[in-house]
Amino acid sequence: TAITIVLGTRPEIIKLAPVIDACEQSDVGYSVIHTGQHYSDELDTVFFDQLELPTPDHNLAIGSGSHSSQTGAMIGAIEEVLLDESPDVVLVQGDTNSVLAGSVAASKLDCEVGHVEAGLRSFDRSMPEEINRVFADHAADHLFAPTEQAAQYLREEGIPVERITVTGNTIVDAVTCYRDLAAEKSRVLDSHDLSPDEFCLLTAHRAENVDDPERFSSLLRGVAEFAARSGFDVIYPVHPRARDRIDAFDIDVPDEVRLTEAQDFLDFLRLESTARLVFTDSGGVQEEACILGTPCVTLRDNTERPETVAVGANRIVGVEPAEIVAGAREALDTPTDWENPFGDGRSAERILDAVGLGPVVSVEGVTG
Ligand code: UD1
Ligand code: UDP
């Protein structure tokens, strides 16, 4: 096998779909290992079906657990597959425990490691994602930085320049491929009785927010207060982790916030593109809102996507209600004609090119 792709969670499935597609288009031999970090249908199979991805060659079915027991179990199981398949390159994407496990297992063997979405930094080491991305970057032989800013962070950490390629983010490939289909096919607005530009979309699932009942309640209160004052509906597709915490902490969800189940990709893209504002603590949602021209209000104290803030698409407001309301008001008044900083939608081709497995059509570097 030339390439083994390791994935395990919703965002990795979505952001690696264009790479899998590019392997198919260029006849590159590849295999897919699914760690099983995400296993609920709404975070997993729904995306394989909708994005028409082949069933993974290996499903390790690791499931949930503490960070080290989950990561450790993945490392051992990934190693077994890699010993058997001896790929030239192992690709991981992003900053989850599946990424940490894939890069550790591959770097201990005679495989090159390619990190898709390398060089993101929140500079907040209390986040598990920050630890994972730093480890993965320093284990990697090929670092696919989505932007020049990300490449700059890598150079500042002493990573040799010849390992770094600025490719753009594969989420642009995915959004470009699916946004029109979402507009055509999705019935999500009707089924939730929503009108374009008259509602806000909320997602919150990150450990630092939903595992802390004070922070979780505070962010919900802030979004609800904005909804009450502005008259916008708010719809919140709930990640299973957040659902679990709402139940466990008996969180009082304000009436202004309408909970619904996690959405499939087309319905979620449709919600993001037609919402007046997006409130989120997700990394991928900050990027997608920026790409789709929807203002974003980020319910965190920092971001590893500073490009979204720099172009005027995103505001980092934390979880205090007054800050959320002020940030949302400001976002409403901002023009939405910013430039997408995440590339031209041909990142997957550049990634194959950079590992010497050439794309169908040769493409220039994203920054020219
Ligand atoms: C993980 C990533 C996070 C990413 C998110 C994407 C890590 C450390 N975190 O967070 O960076 O933003 O995925 O969505 O890798 N659960 C289910 N069904 C599932 C999976 C999880 O019900 O299919 C519930 C379980 O209660 C589980 C909890 O969610 O304990 C957390 O799952 P876990 O995989 O540890 O992290 P995520 O919060 O999903
Ligand atoms: N997403 C989705 N349905 C939802 C919420 C999110 O399809 O109900 C998609 C979204 O389009 C984006 C990705 O999931 O591509 C983001 O994943 P998530 O927020 O779970 O993780 P993060 O990006 O924060 O790691």
mmCIF file of C-alpha atoms in Angstrom, residues 186-196 258 270-271:
data_model
loop_
_atom_site.group_PDB
_atom_site.id
_atom_site.type_symbol
_atom_site.label_atom_id
_atom_site.label_comp_id
_atom_site.label_asym_id
_atom_site.label_seq_id
_atom_site.Cartn_x
_atom_site.Cartn_y
_atom_site.Cartn_z
ATOM 1 C CA SER A 186 -31.360 19.589 1.998
ATOM 2 C CA ARG A 187 -34.829 20.066 3.486
ATOM 3 C CA VAL A 188 -33.463 21.011 6.890
ATOM 4 C CA LEU A 189 -34.883 24.559 6.927
ATOM 5 C CA ASP A 190 -38.421 23.373 6.245
ATOM 6 C CA SER A 191 -38.224 20.499 8.655
ATOM 7 C CA HIS A 192 -37.190 22.864 11.465
ATOM 8 C CA ASP A 193 -39.437 25.699 10.329
ATOM 9 C CA LEU A 194 -36.506 28.089 9.812
ATOM 10 C CA SER A 195 -36.129 30.952 7.322
ATOM 11 C CA PRO A 196 -32.779 31.979 5.831
ATOM 12 C CA ARG A 258 -33.834 24.668 20.323
ATOM 13 C CA ARG A 270 -27.254 24.248 4.645
ATOM 14 C CA LEU A 271 -27.794 25.499 8.204
#
